[in-house]
Amino acid sequence: MAKKGYSTQPKKSDLKAKENSKNNKRQAHNNMVENRQKKPQFVPKFPLIYVDGMTVSEISEVTKRSIPDIIKELMKLGVLASQNQSIDSDTAELLADAFGIEFKIDESKDLTNFEKIEIEDDPKDLVSRPPVVTIMGHVDHGKTTLLDTIRSSRIASTEAGGITQAIGAYQVKRNDKLITFIDTPGHAAFTEMRARGAQVTDIVVLVVAADDGVMPQTKEAIDHANASKCPIIVAVNKCDKAQANPDRCMQELSELGILPEDWGGDVPFVKISALRGTNVPLLLDTIQLVAEMEEYKANPNREAIGYVIESKLDKNKGPQATLLIKNGTLHVSDYLMVGNTWGKIKAMYDDMGRLVKEAGPSTPVSIMGLQDVPQAGDKFMVLNDERKVRKIAEARKEKSKLKSIESKTIISLDSYSRDKDETPELKLLVKADTSGSAEALKASLEKLSVEGAKLSIIRASVGQVTENDVLLAQASKAVVIAFNVASLSNVKDLAKLKGIEIRNYNIIYKCLEDIEAAMKGMLSPVYEDVNCGEARVLEVYKASKVGTIAGCMVDSGFVRRGAMVQVLRDGVQVYKSTVSSLKRYKDDAKEVKAGFDCGLTITNYNDIKIGDVLIFSITEEVSQDEN
Ligand code: GDP
């Protein structure tokens, strides 16, 4: 507005001033708006619950932030995005951070983690599905014979006659209903699969030879079946033999808590001869009876999910995998994600080697069309969107690389005490030098009582810690307690790989103290004897002044002067002492590493023999999850 006496024509400087004031106002307004936006009390804090492939406008909806706000914030992060553009989870996390809101991935919808996705079926869509059976038991008790007998009955009845392809699982029909058998006897495969989260088996058939009774692997099989909570059916085998004594089997199994139905228990026992086929149909009937009671169900009208039973790379046909469908129906041309790979099903064969177009729940099929070879135990999921499937497979591959770098002990007493909510039950697998100490330790551990914490012992037995123990511990999320027993380096390596802690003790009360402390969640780092290396004695020299010198090859880890040493002969400890001197050639050495030979003497021990295994340990302060 021009004042009287002044020219109405605005001067240049006036115009500038006006412009400046306009700008200032605009700036002030912007500041005000910005300030208003900055004030936290005006912005409700809705967490960003991220779903794979979420777009800017979906993020806006969930977080109740305006789309322009989100776009602006993304620009600050160097991401130019329109409202319909998908934002990856890393960017979304940074965005949430910038807004000061919580970020969570909705795991129930995170397809890169599809193992965790459970799609609930409407009960009205469910129909009964065949049971999946694994046969376990001691070596030579007749598992393979039983699987063969059942399989061959099927071939005869289907006139297939010719060559059938073994695909790791097969189905038989009995009373017009199917039963699926996993075609690998024994518990190694069963445990490995379960350890990887693949609960494939519904029912365990435990084969016990009537002329041999309960043997070590029978007990192991029971532990595995119990840990997986699968119902057990006992097949008392070789009843055709003159020396057969089924009653003794029943007695011995009862003592292990497997009480026969005939004796008032809940475990069906069937007396069979796998070789002659006697009562094998009755065994099949019994499986179907148990299945009926357990009511195994699935929804055939959905996209398939399931597990890889076995896989291989065929020179001509490329990656091949046998899949067992857990739920849904699998079709030729389906896209699927499996392990860290993916594929489109080019061809699908049933267990008789016939081409099939589709396969329903509990059916094993062999498929072609995968990009890479998955591993047994990997889960698969059908998702008929090629672009998405490729993207997810790539993301999973990256994730798994990172995981293998980060891999560390996951099951340890320490982690138990930290993750009380996640692991309210402490599971232990006890190995001891004698049955007396195994029993004593088990009984004392079971007496420990700490409010709010449970303890269960999934196995207490005699002997060294074996690879099988580690697998069972992994499958059951248990810590291994090794009482007065050594573990060989291959077992320790496996434990490390699988993230299982093996704790060594030689005093019961020390073990009880630690377990109680873990249950109370108060475990603090302790000093412990840590095995550091292993060597074999290749030569023995007698030297008048120093006694017996052992010429050794260090097979793993290292040996150090002053380290504790256990002398094992045929797997049994014969002496325990310290390394009194250590030499490389003629020179004194402080430490000798794996791959080198050395000469050493053991304090107060001259009875070293060629072939002895030396296990060295040193005392170290260990953080529990490094052991
Ligand atoms: P696996 O190690 O448990 O798989 O046992 P196999 O099936 O290989 O059987 C071991 C041995 O026992 C073989 O020589 C079989 O022929 C024999 N066998 C298996 N079942 C029976 C049976 O019911 N009766 C008799 N007499 N021998 C059997």
mmCIF file with all atom_site columns, C-alpha atoms in Angstrom, residues 159-272:
data_model
loop_
_atom_site.group_PDB
_atom_site.id
_atom_site.type_symbol
_atom_site.label_atom_id
_atom_site.label_alt_id
_atom_site.label_comp_id
_atom_site.label_asym_id
_atom_site.label_entity_id
_atom_site.label_seq_id
_atom_site.pdbx_PDB_ins_code
_atom_site.Cartn_x
_atom_site.Cartn_y
_atom_site.Cartn_z
_atom_site.occupancy
_atom_site.B_iso_or_equiv
_atom_site.pdbx_formal_charge
_atom_site.auth_seq_id
_atom_site.auth_comp_id
_atom_site.auth_asym_id
_atom_site.auth_atom_id
_atom_site.pdbx_PDB_model_num
ATOM 1   C CA . GLU A 1 159 ? 0.639  -104.846 -12.229 1.00 0.00 ? 159 GLU A CA 1
ATOM 2   C CA . ALA A 1 160 ? 3.308  -102.216 -12.736 1.00 0.00 ? 160 ALA A CA 1
ATOM 3   C CA . GLY A 1 161 ? 5.711  -105.080 -12.939 1.00 0.00 ? 161 GLY A CA 1
ATOM 4   C CA . GLY A 1 162 ? 8.670  -103.410 -14.581 1.00 0.00 ? 162 GLY A CA 1
ATOM 5   C CA . ILE A 1 163 ? 11.198 -101.065 -13.176 1.00 0.00 ? 163 ILE A CA 1
ATOM 6   C CA . THR A 1 164 ? 10.081 -98.774  -10.444 1.00 0.00 ? 164 THR A CA 1
ATOM 7   C CA . GLN A 1 165 ? 12.100 -95.841  -9.429  1.00 0.00 ? 165 GLN A CA 1
ATOM 8   C CA . ALA A 1 166 ? 13.021 -95.546  -5.770  1.00 0.00 ? 166 ALA A CA 1
ATOM 9   C CA . ILE A 1 167 ? 12.149 -91.988  -4.808  1.00 0.00 ? 167 ILE A CA 1
ATOM 10  C CA . GLY A 1 168 ? 12.655 -92.018  -1.046  1.00 0.00 ? 168 GLY A CA 1
ATOM 11  C CA . ALA A 1 169 ? 9.042  -92.655  -0.129  1.00 0.00 ? 169 ALA A CA 1
ATOM 12  C CA . TYR A 1 170 ? 6.215  -94.801  -1.397  1.00 0.00 ? 170 TYR A CA 1
ATOM 13  C CA . GLN A 1 171 ? 2.528  -95.426  -0.862  1.00 0.00 ? 171 GLN A CA 1
ATOM 14  C CA . VAL A 1 172 ? 0.537  -98.620  -0.395  1.00 0.00 ? 172 VAL A CA 1
ATOM 15  C CA . LYS A 1 173 ? -3.177 -99.133  -0.530  1.00 0.00 ? 173 LYS A CA 1
ATOM 16  C CA . ARG A 1 174 ? -4.912 -101.119 2.183   1.00 0.00 ? 174 ARG A CA 1
ATOM 17  C CA . ASN A 1 175 ? -8.673 -101.252 2.729   1.00 0.00 ? 175 ASN A CA 1
ATOM 18  C CA . ASP A 1 176 ? -8.937 -98.718  -0.107  1.00 0.00 ? 176 ASP A CA 1
ATOM 19  C CA . LYS A 1 177 ? -6.911 -96.188  1.818   1.00 0.00 ? 177 LYS A CA 1
ATOM 20  C CA . LEU A 1 178 ? -3.319 -95.145  1.301   1.00 0.00 ? 178 LEU A CA 1
ATOM 21  C CA . ILE A 1 179 ? -0.385 -95.235  3.707   1.00 0.00 ? 179 ILE A CA 1
ATOM 22  C CA . THR A 1 180 ? 2.840  -93.343  2.911   1.00 0.00 ? 180 THR A CA 1
ATOM 23  C CA . PHE A 1 181 ? 6.149  -94.888  3.969   1.00 0.00 ? 181 PHE A CA 1
ATOM 24  C CA . ILE A 1 182 ? 9.394  -92.966  4.144   1.00 0.00 ? 182 ILE A CA 1
ATOM 25  C CA . ASP A 1 183 ? 11.765 -95.335  2.381   1.00 0.00 ? 183 ASP A CA 1
ATOM 26  C CA . THR A 1 184 ? 14.887 -94.676  4.463   1.00 0.00 ? 184 THR A CA 1
ATOM 27  C CA . PRO A 1 185 ? 15.028 -96.943  7.478   1.00 0.00 ? 185 PRO A CA 1
ATOM 28  C CA . GLY A 1 186 ? 16.700 -95.777  10.660  1.00 0.00 ? 186 GLY A CA 1
ATOM 29  C CA . HIS A 1 187 ? 16.681 -92.577  12.576  1.00 0.00 ? 187 HIS A CA 1
ATOM 30  C CA . ALA A 1 188 ? 19.582 -90.655  11.031  1.00 0.00 ? 188 ALA A CA 1
ATOM 31  C CA . ALA A 1 189 ? 17.457 -89.242  8.212   1.00 0.00 ? 189 ALA A CA 1
ATOM 32  C CA . PHE A 1 190 ? 14.469 -88.831  10.526  1.00 0.00 ? 190 PHE A CA 1
ATOM 33  C CA . THR A 1 191 ? 16.479 -86.782  13.022  1.00 0.00 ? 191 THR A CA 1
ATOM 34  C CA . GLU A 1 192 ? 18.267 -84.738  10.408  1.00 0.00 ? 192 GLU A CA 1
ATOM 35  C CA . MET A 1 193 ? 14.925 -83.769  8.904   1.00 0.00 ? 193 MET A CA 1
ATOM 36  C CA . ARG A 1 194 ? 13.393 -82.950  12.247  1.00 0.00 ? 194 ARG A CA 1
ATOM 37  C CA . ALA A 1 195 ? 16.476 -80.945  13.190  1.00 0.00 ? 195 ALA A CA 1
ATOM 38  C CA . ARG A 1 196 ? 15.779 -78.805  10.148  1.00 0.00 ? 196 ARG A CA 1
ATOM 39  C CA . GLY A 1 197 ? 12.237 -78.218  11.314  1.00 0.00 ? 197 GLY A CA 1
ATOM 40  C CA . ALA A 1 198 ? 10.666 -80.738  8.968   1.00 0.00 ? 198 ALA A CA 1
ATOM 41  C CA . GLN A 1 199 ? 8.128  -82.750  10.885  1.00 0.00 ? 199 GLN A CA 1
ATOM 42  C CA . VAL A 1 200 ? 7.363  -85.170  8.102   1.00 0.00 ? 200 VAL A CA 1
ATOM 43  C CA . THR A 1 201 ? 6.530  -88.356  9.994   1.00 0.00 ? 201 THR A CA 1
ATOM 44  C CA . ASP A 1 202 ? 3.176  -88.960  11.649  1.00 0.00 ? 202 ASP A CA 1
ATOM 45  C CA . ILE A 1 203 ? 3.731  -92.482  13.004  1.00 0.00 ? 203 ILE A CA 1
ATOM 46  C CA . VAL A 1 204 ? 6.889  -94.388  13.951  1.00 0.00 ? 204 VAL A CA 1
ATOM 47  C CA . VAL A 1 205 ? 6.945  -98.170  13.481  1.00 0.00 ? 205 VAL A CA 1
ATOM 48  C CA . LEU A 1 206 ? 9.573  -99.519  15.845  1.00 0.00 ? 206 LEU A CA 1
ATOM 49  C CA . VAL A 1 207 ? 10.990 -102.816 14.626  1.00 0.00 ? 207 VAL A CA 1
ATOM 50  C CA . VAL A 1 208 ? 12.378 -105.082 17.356  1.00 0.00 ? 208 VAL A CA 1
ATOM 51  C CA . ALA A 1 209 ? 13.728 -108.528 16.498  1.00 0.00 ? 209 ALA A CA 1
ATOM 52  C CA . ALA A 1 210 ? 12.089 -111.115 18.734  1.00 0.00 ? 210 ALA A CA 1
ATOM 53  C CA . ASP A 1 211 ? 15.312 -113.124 18.924  1.00 0.00 ? 211 ASP A CA 1
ATOM 54  C CA . ASP A 1 212 ? 17.426 -110.157 19.989  1.00 0.00 ? 212 ASP A CA 1
ATOM 55  C CA . GLY A 1 213 ? 15.214 -107.877 22.065  1.00 0.00 ? 213 GLY A CA 1
ATOM 56  C CA . VAL A 1 214 ? 15.879 -104.267 22.955  1.00 0.00 ? 214 VAL A CA 1
ATOM 57  C CA . MET A 1 215 ? 19.257 -103.047 21.702  1.00 0.00 ? 215 MET A CA 1
ATOM 58  C CA . PRO A 1 216 ? 20.994 -99.620  21.908  1.00 0.00 ? 216 PRO A CA 1
ATOM 59  C CA . GLN A 1 217 ? 19.465 -98.282  18.694  1.00 0.00 ? 217 GLN A CA 1
ATOM 60  C CA . THR A 1 218 ? 16.036 -99.455  19.821  1.00 0.00 ? 218 THR A CA 1
ATOM 61  C CA . LYS A 1 219 ? 16.413 -97.103  22.775  1.00 0.00 ? 219 LYS A CA 1
ATOM 62  C CA . GLU A 1 220 ? 17.646 -94.306  20.536  1.00 0.00 ? 220 GLU A CA 1
ATOM 63  C CA . ALA A 1 221 ? 14.688 -94.786  18.229  1.00 0.00 ? 221 ALA A CA 1
ATOM 64  C CA . ILE A 1 222 ? 12.321 -94.525  21.210  1.00 0.00 ? 222 ILE A CA 1
ATOM 65  C CA . ASP A 1 223 ? 14.015 -91.279  22.283  1.00 0.00 ? 223 ASP A CA 1
ATOM 66  C CA . HIS A 1 224 ? 13.606 -89.875  18.774  1.00 0.00 ? 224 HIS A CA 1
ATOM 67  C CA . ALA A 1 225 ? 9.980  -90.921  18.502  1.00 0.00 ? 225 ALA A CA 1
ATOM 68  C CA . ASN A 1 226 ? 9.173  -89.533  21.950  1.00 0.00 ? 226 ASN A CA 1
ATOM 69  C CA . ALA A 1 227 ? 10.967 -86.262  21.259  1.00 0.00 ? 227 ALA A CA 1
ATOM 70  C CA . SER A 1 228 ? 8.938  -85.833  18.081  1.00 0.00 ? 228 SER A CA 1
ATOM 71  C CA . LYS A 1 229 ? 5.721  -86.783  19.899  1.00 0.00 ? 229 LYS A CA 1
ATOM 72  C CA . CYS A 1 230 ? 4.851  -89.327  17.189  1.00 0.00 ? 230 CYS A CA 1
ATOM 73  C CA . PRO A 1 231 ? 2.722  -92.302  18.172  1.00 0.00 ? 231 PRO A CA 1
ATOM 74  C CA . ILE A 1 232 ? 4.678  -95.565  18.166  1.00 0.00 ? 232 ILE A CA 1
ATOM 75  C CA . ILE A 1 233 ? 3.606  -98.954  16.884  1.00 0.00 ? 233 ILE A CA 1
ATOM 76  C CA . VAL A 1 234 ? 5.912  -101.842 17.764  1.00 0.00 ? 234 VAL A CA 1
ATOM 77  C CA . ALA A 1 235 ? 6.506  -104.509 15.132  1.00 0.00 ? 235 ALA A CA 1
ATOM 78  C CA . VAL A 1 236 ? 7.980  -107.504 16.941  1.00 0.00 ? 236 VAL A CA 1
ATOM 79  C CA . ASN A 1 237 ? 9.845  -109.020 14.018  1.00 0.00 ? 237 ASN A CA 1
ATOM 80  C CA . LYS A 1 238 ? 11.394 -112.400 13.161  1.00 0.00 ? 238 LYS A CA 1
ATOM 81  C CA . CYS A 1 239 ? 8.629  -114.231 15.010  1.00 0.00 ? 239 CYS A CA 1
ATOM 82  C CA . ASP A 1 240 ? 9.174  -117.109 12.542  1.00 0.00 ? 240 ASP A CA 1
ATOM 83  C CA . LYS A 1 241 ? 12.495 -117.889 14.216  1.00 0.00 ? 241 LYS A CA 1
ATOM 84  C CA . ALA A 1 242 ? 12.759 -120.726 16.720  1.00 0.00 ? 242 ALA A CA 1
ATOM 85  C CA . GLN A 1 243 ? 14.608 -118.512 19.188  1.00 0.00 ? 243 GLN A CA 1
ATOM 86  C CA . ALA A 1 244 ? 11.956 -115.799 18.963  1.00 0.00 ? 244 ALA A CA 1
ATOM 87  C CA . ASN A 1 245 ? 10.789 -114.563 22.335  1.00 0.00 ? 245 ASN A CA 1
ATOM 88  C CA . PRO A 1 246 ? 8.203  -111.815 21.809  1.00 0.00 ? 246 PRO A CA 1
ATOM 89  C CA . ASP A 1 247 ? 7.284  -111.743 25.498  1.00 0.00 ? 247 ASP A CA 1
ATOM 90  C CA . ARG A 1 248 ? 10.814 -110.758 26.388  1.00 0.00 ? 248 ARG A CA 1
ATOM 91  C CA . CYS A 1 249 ? 10.608 -107.859 23.899  1.00 0.00 ? 249 CYS A CA 1
ATOM 92  C CA . MET A 1 250 ? 7.351  -106.729 25.471  1.00 0.00 ? 250 MET A CA 1
ATOM 93  C CA . GLN A 1 251 ? 8.904  -106.945 28.916  1.00 0.00 ? 251 GLN A CA 1
ATOM 94  C CA . GLU A 1 252 ? 12.025 -105.006 27.931  1.00 0.00 ? 252 GLU A CA 1
ATOM 95  C CA . LEU A 1 253 ? 10.045 -102.337 26.105  1.00 0.00 ? 253 LEU A CA 1
ATOM 96  C CA . SER A 1 254 ? 7.654  -101.963 29.047  1.00 0.00 ? 254 SER A CA 1
ATOM 97  C CA . GLU A 1 255 ? 10.650 -101.167 31.199  1.00 0.00 ? 255 GLU A CA 1
ATOM 98  C CA . LEU A 1 256 ? 11.375 -98.290  28.819  1.00 0.00 ? 256 LEU A CA 1
ATOM 99  C CA . GLY A 1 257 ? 7.845  -96.945  29.102  1.00 0.00 ? 257 GLY A CA 1
ATOM 100 C CA . ILE A 1 258 ? 6.545  -98.564  25.897  1.00 0.00 ? 258 ILE A CA 1
ATOM 101 C CA . LEU A 1 259 ? 3.645  -100.438 27.470  1.00 0.00 ? 259 LEU A CA 1
ATOM 102 C CA . PRO A 1 260 ? 1.771  -102.878 25.196  1.00 0.00 ? 260 PRO A CA 1
ATOM 103 C CA . GLU A 1 261 ? -1.982 -102.459 24.764  1.00 0.00 ? 261 GLU A CA 1
ATOM 104 C CA . ASP A 1 262 ? -2.409 -106.096 25.789  1.00 0.00 ? 262 ASP A CA 1
ATOM 105 C CA . TRP A 1 263 ? -0.875 -105.228 29.126  1.00 0.00 ? 263 TRP A CA 1
ATOM 106 C CA . GLY A 1 264 ? -3.047 -102.192 29.699  1.00 0.00 ? 264 GLY A CA 1
ATOM 107 C CA . GLY A 1 265 ? -0.790 -99.686  27.953  1.00 0.00 ? 265 GLY A CA 1
ATOM 108 C CA . ASP A 1 266 ? -1.402 -97.586  24.870  1.00 0.00 ? 266 ASP A CA 1
ATOM 109 C CA . VAL A 1 267 ? 1.154  -98.927  22.401  1.00 0.00 ? 267 VAL A CA 1
ATOM 110 C CA . PRO A 1 268 ? -0.034 -101.440 19.794  1.00 0.00 ? 268 PRO A CA 1
ATOM 111 C CA . PHE A 1 269 ? 2.315  -104.412 19.347  1.00 0.00 ? 269 PHE A CA 1
ATOM 112 C CA . VAL A 1 270 ? 2.108  -106.594 16.223  1.00 0.00 ? 270 VAL A CA 1
ATOM 113 C CA . LYS A 1 271 ? 4.024  -109.860 16.004  1.00 0.00 ? 271 LYS A CA 1
ATOM 114 C CA . ILE A 1 272 ? 5.294  -110.220 12.453  1.00 0.00 ? 272 ILE A CA 1
#
